Amino acid sequence: MSAQTIAKPQAQQPGKGKRRISLPVLLLIIAGVLVLTSVVRLITGADGITSTGQMSTALRLAVPIGLAGLGGLWAERAGVVNIGLEGMMILGTWFGAWAGYQWGPWVGIAFGILGGCLGAVLHAIATVTFNVNHIVSGVAINILALGTARYLSKFTFEEAPGGSSKQSPPIDSLGTFDIPGLSGWLDTLNQKHWFLVSDIAGLVGGLVTDLSPLTVIAVALVPASWWILWRTAFGLRLRSCGENPVAAESLGVNVYKYKYLAVIISGGFAGLGGAFLSIVASNVYLDGQTAGRGYIGLAAMIFGNWMPGGLALGAGLFGYTDSLNLRGGTTNVHALILLLAILLVFGAAYLVWKKRYVPAVITALISAVMFFWYADTDEVPRQLVTAAPYIVTLLVLSFSAQRLRMPKADGMPYRRGQGK
Amino acid sequence: GSSSSSSSSSSDSKGKGLALAYDVGGKGDQSFNDAATAGMDKADAEFGYKSTAVEPQDGESDADKAQRLEQLAKQGYNPVIGVGYAYAPAVKEVAAKFPKVTFGVVDDEQIKADNVADMVFTEEQGSYLAGVTAALTTKTNVVGFVGGVDIPLIHKFEAGYKQGVEDTKKGVTVKSQYLTETAQEGGFASPDKGENAAEGMIDSKADVIYAAAGLSGQGVIKAAAANKIWAIGVDSDQYKQDALAKYKDSILTSALKDVAGAVYNLAKSVKDGKPETGVVRADLASGGVGLADSNPVFKDNATLQEALKKAEAGIKDGSIKVKTS
Amino acid sequence: MKKFDKERLLLAVAGPVIALVAAIALTSVVLLASGRNPFEPYGLMLEQASFSDVQVLIVNQASMYYIAALAVALGFRMNLFNIGVDGQYRLGAMMAAAVGANVSLPSFLQIPLLLLVAMLTGAFWAGIAGILKVTRGVSEVVATIMLNAIATSLIGWLMLSDNWGVQVGNNNTTGVMKESGWFPGIDLGADVGEIYGLVFLAVLLGILYWAVLNRTRFGFDLRATGESESAAAASGVDAKRMVLISMLISGGVAGMSGLPLLLGEVHTYSLSFPAGLGFTAIGIALLGRNNPGGIAFAALLWAFLDKASPALDYATPVAYEKEIATIMQGLIVFAVVISYEAVRQWGLRRQQRQVGAELAAAAADNNTTQKEVAAR
Amino acid sequence: MHALVGENGAGKSTLMKILYGMQKPDEGTIAVDGEQVAFSSPADAIARGIGMVHQHFMLADNLTVLENVVLGSEKLHGIGGGARRKIKEISDRYGLSVRPDALVEDLGVADRQRVEILKVLYRGARTLILDEPTAVLVPQEVDALFENLRELKSEGLAVIFISHKLGEVLSVADEITVIRRGTTVGTAVPADTTPRQLAELMVGSELPTPETSESTVTDRPVLQVDRLRLEAEGGRAVLDDITFTIHAGEVLGLAGVEGNGQTELIEALIGLRSADSGTIALAGDEITAWPTRKRREQGVGYIPEDRHRHGLLLEAPLWENRILGHVTEKPNSKGKRGFWLDPKGAQEDTRRIVEAYDVRTPGIDVTAASLSGGNQQKLIVGREMTHKPRFLIAAHPTRGVDVGAQAQIWDQIREARREGLAVLLISADLDELIGLSDTLRVIYNGRLVADADPATITPEELGSAMTGAATGHLEHVEESTGESTEAGAEASPEASADTAPEDEAR
Ligand SMILES: Nc1ncnc2c1ncn2[C@@H]1O[C@H](COP(=O)(O)OP(=O)(O)OP(=O)(O)O)[C@@H](O)[C@H]1O
Ligand SMILES: Nc1ncnc2c1ncn2[C@@H]1O[C@H](COP(=O)(O)OP(=O)(O)OP(=O)(O)O)[C@@H](O)[C@H]1O
Ligand SMILES: [Mg+2]
Ligand SMILES: [Mg+2]
């Protein structure tokens, strides 16, 4: 069985122009969306959609997803599909909390990373050494990690003061900080609800308010990953193992070594994400704390086309919708329906310009339905808000999956000396 | 019965004590389920019982629950209490097989049997008082409600709270927020979700937030403390909880639900040979629900206490009917 | 020929046996490391399994595991990863419950109707992932993970009292199903319990699974696609159609996996309907090597670990942590995937060597005739 | 410059991989500069100044040229500006004209080849191994390559060079080693060796010539392809204006250097890719829109070029492999449209095939993977022939098959041809192609550029057309002494103006 099933790109070679949107265009699109959002906010009065608090919460919720996604990125760039991220995260939450409540949060973070690495070593042994199907091995790790964390909790947390079989004792906080002056000023600006200015202030303000040091580290890991993977010899070798391991081998690269390293680093990221959950997001380990974030991280990575920047965007999207959900989502999401409807109008116009009339009509129809829905209701069902991030991911993937490009040898078995 | 064919070979010992069977995720929630454990501990201490408490597996069905209760009953535990409405079908089935054992089920009143005590609470009444408190405390005229999971049981808390606010002060907005759709997603066990939700409310000017969210409520209280607003706790007196000692000055009061007392009372009634049966409703009148007054700020606020007394009296004499949804 | 068959059997058995032995050994190591008796828990659990009321629980649970695992295995056989069995199962059960509560036909129509509703619902939900895969190239792994989450919200919404929800006490349900839709079980006495009637559905589905895969053209195409997509395409298999159909069937089977419980015991879909079955099923399908007999064994083993382990919690005189069973389940799956792969590769090499040896022997025997052939 | 020649599968690549440290020898020694060495990985070989250009490109498509070049030798000049300068320098010095920042997937084969050579030079190799570097190049590119190689040689580098094109080998090599079945069977000096002698040394016996027996060509067209066009992603034509007819009893041989559209043509005929324009008709029925299965049911047989990818389920038993591709047909299945599988029938018939086609196997329950390549091929041929196809696509039907089996497969094809089978034969073995075909066509760059009469044409003449040097109808020109044509002799093509002549029905 080959595990090359994740988002198998159907269009192998999209024309060069299609593949990349140039930077100015991208900036223009972002600016456009921002302006539109601002307009929608003014129309609907749903100030929550760009408030500092919303953005700050979104960031906090995005961090564990982004870390899991980075974990996925490292493994898959070296050709190993890692669906065991969830399990490695679970190990991260447990180990992080276990060390954290005894020796302080920083030690906890180190142990969380270690815990994730432990799960990753298993995954590497199975997939790299034994060539077990990557998804199968990942599923096994998820089961095993769950059992391990529960079993260990019985021995450690149950007797500890303030803990139980499902919960660790509280861990000291890492503390949070604001950027002096800037955060307050941006928040004030955001409170004014001015057109565009307040929205940008909210967006930037959310990124500098109420930060945990671990959040800063996590955010920094995105460019760091990019730099290491794309700008260093180590990264080049690692990526070559995911693109064409036989070629790498023919140039003297020890493919096994790099795959092992990549998977272990991947586990470390997942473990860090887990530690973030148990140390920063809440200050205890809880049974079931990861709640599928490992899988979501994987989705964010695919969403981001196996690139750190795209992945961060995907994680941000999940974080944002999740935060909408927790912060009075029903009215905010209602406002976003209007935004979506307007965006679809633009989409339809673009399609008409491209002379693709049938899709244009369909898009316009959907847009009309959205407008009607917006006008006809005051809020959306709570359940829709909960489902929003998943629906958005599905939609985005179905529009872009064909442009996605996974590493060529991702998920494929490799054995030294067996290349043709 | 054919004892050889059954896992629960009946045991000799009479008066082993009581048995609690939790629902998934129950034990260790520092709130509702742990209150049941506290009741059990009290009974143990007082009657010299060796009670037991059992946890279930993930994804089990009613049959597993029934088997668990049966096993407990056969081992000689009496009463056997299913903690949570999910136990209702199982209790109904097993109670028929063991007429001499008293069964209890918490939060359900569907079972009509001679040896079953349906231990229910009028959470809406306590929540009504919490609403009165919130309405009289808010300065911004925005108050909040955070529910753990979007289920009927929690809707009762919300309904009572809202009504209490509305009846007390016109023009106060109640923001309400549920954390998850299902308990599996961790609505009762995610302090971080509670914290984020509370911060959202605080950003929209809420200055009193009532949390009926199990463990997640800790996050709400934490956020309240961080933003110097009031939180209202739930189930047990959260002002006195060790885990929350850091934030206790922000806990105005807690809407009590005396599960511990209910469990203890049932055990005592069995011990005394007059087992409770039928619906055992713990309400305001019986003291089974109410507000905690350990926070001096709350206790010493005369106007507030006055209003609460009035509301309490109204509920007791039936002039105030509190909605449940 | 006979010899080869025996060896195949040996190879087929070697994988699981090695895995089980390794998993048990590792579990004992874990027990030992945590200061527990490394063997007693097995005895306690086996003792549990000797009681017929526990056996009934095991069989009932296994029937659901079995159906769900078949759904997973069907996808696995053609390299299609239906991670969404869980959502398909929950939606299927909920829809069947809702229909069962609102439609009242005579039993012989009602029950097939409910089966059909559950099947179609599951197929529909899986079909979304299938369509996205064949038309838009979206990985079914990601799509089904997303659909699981969406199913949760959808069920939550459908079960609002404004929609189909009926509140019973503090529980939110779809209302009690009409009795004509209840499927009678086999009552083994008050002390023992009742085996779900739909256990036979599981058996039937297992037989069907075997027959379809091994005895029909469709099954051959499906297996061929799983073994080599390129060879299957060249042999005339329409890969896209195959993906869609398999996804639909897999979803249909998944949709029915909650019915033994629904029709046989609870008769309503409520908040306490068990979730997570689909994920367990993945482990079971792996353990059972995607093969109907193997899955049956795996489902029973898994159910045994599930149902026998709670007793560890209140065993006398020493209680054990029942979580050890989860560790064991994880270790088993892990050991199984590694040992299967190792045994498979070893078996392949071994067979190659044997073929070579036999041919060499044959060549030595009739050297002359072969020379003739070679020289034409 | 040392050349290595041998049959397909003789072990040339394997030997080179051992030299390059990718595989470990069981016995024997390797000495570099007189010093005995043992390589445990290519890194060791590279350190010893050995560089290898592999038969199949060893490039990562999604990386840039620069990244591909520096990979594994990042220490030399870093992975940034320094490396870019070095690459430019080498590129300019040897006229390789390589752009460091292009993505490899955007490059053509010749460019990729140059990247491969650049990779080796970048590492400062003193011994260069080139495994079939010319297989995919057009003549001008081959010339340019040899020019580069001569330059390298003059700078004191040693070159080991593998090729199947004996003319090429004789023209550039200083010494030739011939290997067969994994052992050295001889050495030769180009000056006093003819291609034919070399070939016989390779095969180890008289070359079995697939003589053409009397023509069985009828005037009943079986396969008609009309103006077939196939586009790659982005609109570039990989097949253009392909028009030909194959009659019952006719074998049409298609000659061409690998990568000129043969694979795509096969895929279009079997239905794996749909034509962008043009039509395909089978015995008068237009089948352009038919799915693969229907085509196969209606009598299209297929011997694939890559049997492991397209012809077999390697881990399934032989009898299941016998079903593959014919699952809806008897004896594999029964019922309406073959709904039910008939394992008994299939097993029985597999036994018959194993017997009749001399597939050397101890039974039909062993996996296909455990058979040798030649026996796998025999099974495939047996399977396809059993269903009495009307039209057979035979791509390299005897690749990797021993001499005896080769003759047997040829016989099978001839016999079926007598019974009215139409065959499209694609082969790299020009002798096979000429010997078996009734008509010859040459494919170059996705177009049919030339045709020839197999009765008179020589492999050398055909070869020149395959490189695009000659087009139109190829006439045989008698030159010197019949049998042994001079190495590298160009056929003088009487290029007719019309590039793709209508098929002349015989
Ligand atoms: N260690 C080994 N023992 C036996 N056989 C081997 C070994 N290694 C490789 N082979 C087989 O030997 C054959 C030689 O293949 P190789 O690629 O070296 O041939 P080649 O001469 O390069 O052929 P071509 O001209 O087709 O490239 C292959 O079938 C391969 O599978
Ligand atoms: N390690 C081994 N030891 C003994 N026999 C082996 C081994 N590996 C493969 N064989 C057997 O040796 C035989 C030769 O296989 P191989 O594919 O190398 O043949 P080949 O020489 O290439 O023949 P052909 O010319 O038909 O392709 C096969 O039947 C295979 O099962
Ligand atoms: Mg070769
Ligand atoms: Mg061979």
PDB file of C-alpha atoms in Angstrom, chain B residues 101-172:
ATOM      1  CA  VAL B 101     -31.673  -2.529  46.412  1.00  0.00           C
ATOM      2  CA  THR B 102     -32.269   1.174  46.248  1.00  0.00           C
ATOM      3  CA  PHE B 103     -31.097   2.922  43.125  1.00  0.00           C
ATOM      4  CA  GLY B 104     -30.555   6.551  42.533  1.00  0.00           C
ATOM      5  CA  VAL B 105     -30.163   8.505  39.356  1.00  0.00           C
ATOM      6  CA  VAL B 106     -28.988  12.071  39.324  1.00  0.00           C
ATOM      7  CA  ASP B 107     -30.585  14.637  37.025  1.00  0.00           C
ATOM      8  CA  ASP B 108     -33.369  12.466  35.704  1.00  0.00           C
ATOM      9  CA  GLU B 109     -36.967  12.057  36.741  1.00  0.00           C
ATOM     10  CA  GLN B 110     -38.280   9.664  34.152  1.00  0.00           C
ATOM     11  CA  ILE B 111     -38.128   6.474  36.126  1.00  0.00           C
ATOM     12  CA  LYS B 112     -41.097   5.518  38.189  1.00  0.00           C
ATOM     13  CA  ALA B 113     -40.198   2.584  40.393  1.00  0.00           C
ATOM     14  CA  ASP B 114     -40.496   1.795  44.066  1.00  0.00           C
ATOM     15  CA  ASN B 115     -36.813   1.350  44.605  1.00  0.00           C
ATOM     16  CA  VAL B 116     -35.555   4.245  42.529  1.00  0.00           C
ATOM     17  CA  ALA B 117     -34.865   7.729  43.732  1.00  0.00           C
ATOM     18  CA  ASP B 118     -34.844  10.320  40.973  1.00  0.00           C
ATOM     19  CA  MET B 119     -32.526  12.943  42.328  1.00  0.00           C
ATOM     20  CA  VAL B 120     -33.302  16.144  40.520  1.00  0.00           C
ATOM     21  CA  PHE B 121     -32.533  19.753  41.156  1.00  0.00           C
ATOM     22  CA  THR B 122     -34.290  22.928  40.292  1.00  0.00           C
ATOM     23  CA  GLU B 123     -31.166  24.482  38.867  1.00  0.00           C
ATOM     24  CA  GLU B 124     -33.263  27.219  37.319  1.00  0.00           C
ATOM     25  CA  GLN B 125     -34.214  28.506  40.748  1.00  0.00           C
ATOM     26  CA  GLY B 126     -30.659  28.924  41.892  1.00  0.00           C
ATOM     27  CA  SER B 127     -29.835  30.414  38.526  1.00  0.00           C
ATOM     28  CA  TYR B 128     -32.711  32.848  38.922  1.00  0.00           C
ATOM     29  CA  LEU B 129     -31.124  34.140  42.072  1.00  0.00           C
ATOM     30  CA  ALA B 130     -27.806  34.361  40.263  1.00  0.00           C
ATOM     31  CA  GLY B 131     -29.620  36.447  37.666  1.00  0.00           C
ATOM     32  CA  VAL B 132     -30.992  38.755  40.332  1.00  0.00           C
ATOM     33  CA  THR B 133     -27.496  39.137  41.734  1.00  0.00           C
ATOM     34  CA  ALA B 134     -26.016  39.866  38.334  1.00  0.00           C
ATOM     35  CA  ALA B 135     -28.663  42.428  37.453  1.00  0.00           C
ATOM     36  CA  LEU B 136     -28.107  44.307  40.687  1.00  0.00           C
ATOM     37  CA  THR B 137     -24.348  44.175  40.414  1.00  0.00           C
ATOM     38  CA  THR B 138     -23.733  45.153  36.832  1.00  0.00           C
ATOM     39  CA  LYS B 139     -22.685  48.690  36.119  1.00  0.00           C
ATOM     40  CA  THR B 140     -22.475  48.330  32.375  1.00  0.00           C
ATOM     41  CA  ASN B 141     -25.871  46.683  32.044  1.00  0.00           C
ATOM     42  CA  VAL B 142     -24.294  43.792  30.198  1.00  0.00           C
ATOM     43  CA  VAL B 143     -24.009  40.412  31.874  1.00  0.00           C
ATOM     44  CA  GLY B 144     -22.903  37.082  30.548  1.00  0.00           C
ATOM     45  CA  PHE B 145     -23.705  33.415  30.728  1.00  0.00           C
ATOM     46  CA  VAL B 146     -21.259  30.698  29.708  1.00  0.00           C
ATOM     47  CA  GLY B 147     -22.689  27.225  29.262  1.00  0.00           C
ATOM     48  CA  GLY B 148     -20.406  24.248  28.920  1.00  0.00           C
ATOM     49  CA  VAL B 149     -22.303  22.152  26.443  1.00  0.00           C
ATOM     50  CA  ASP B 150     -25.384  23.026  24.467  1.00  0.00           C
ATOM     51  CA  ILE B 151     -27.770  20.556  26.154  1.00  0.00           C
ATOM     52  CA  PRO B 152     -31.143  20.829  27.898  1.00  0.00           C
ATOM     53  CA  LEU B 153     -29.658  20.506  31.368  1.00  0.00           C
ATOM     54  CA  ILE B 154     -27.559  23.605  30.841  1.00  0.00           C
ATOM     55  CA  HIS B 155     -30.435  25.391  29.147  1.00  0.00           C
ATOM     56  CA  LYS B 156     -32.149  25.309  32.538  1.00  0.00           C
ATOM     57  CA  PHE B 157     -29.326  27.321  34.062  1.00  0.00           C
ATOM     58  CA  GLU B 158     -29.488  29.812  31.236  1.00  0.00           C
ATOM     59  CA  ALA B 159     -33.256  30.187  31.356  1.00  0.00           C
ATOM     60  CA  GLY B 160     -33.375  30.803  35.097  1.00  0.00           C
ATOM     61  CA  TYR B 161     -30.517  33.249  34.961  1.00  0.00           C
ATOM     62  CA  LYS B 162     -32.029  35.229  32.117  1.00  0.00           C
ATOM     63  CA  GLN B 163     -35.363  35.414  33.825  1.00  0.00           C
ATOM     64  CA  GLY B 164     -33.761  36.555  37.037  1.00  0.00           C
ATOM     65  CA  VAL B 165     -31.970  39.346  35.214  1.00  0.00           C
ATOM     66  CA  GLU B 166     -35.034  40.448  33.305  1.00  0.00           C
ATOM     67  CA  ASP B 167     -37.327  40.432  36.299  1.00  0.00           C
ATOM     68  CA  THR B 168     -34.921  42.503  38.300  1.00  0.00           C
ATOM     69  CA  LYS B 169     -33.702  45.222  36.030  1.00  0.00           C
ATOM     70  CA  LYS B 170     -34.952  46.224  32.640  1.00  0.00           C
ATOM     71  CA  GLY B 171     -32.473  47.005  29.912  1.00  0.00           C
ATOM     72  CA  VAL B 172     -29.764  44.611  30.945  1.00  0.00           C
TER      73      VAL B 172
END
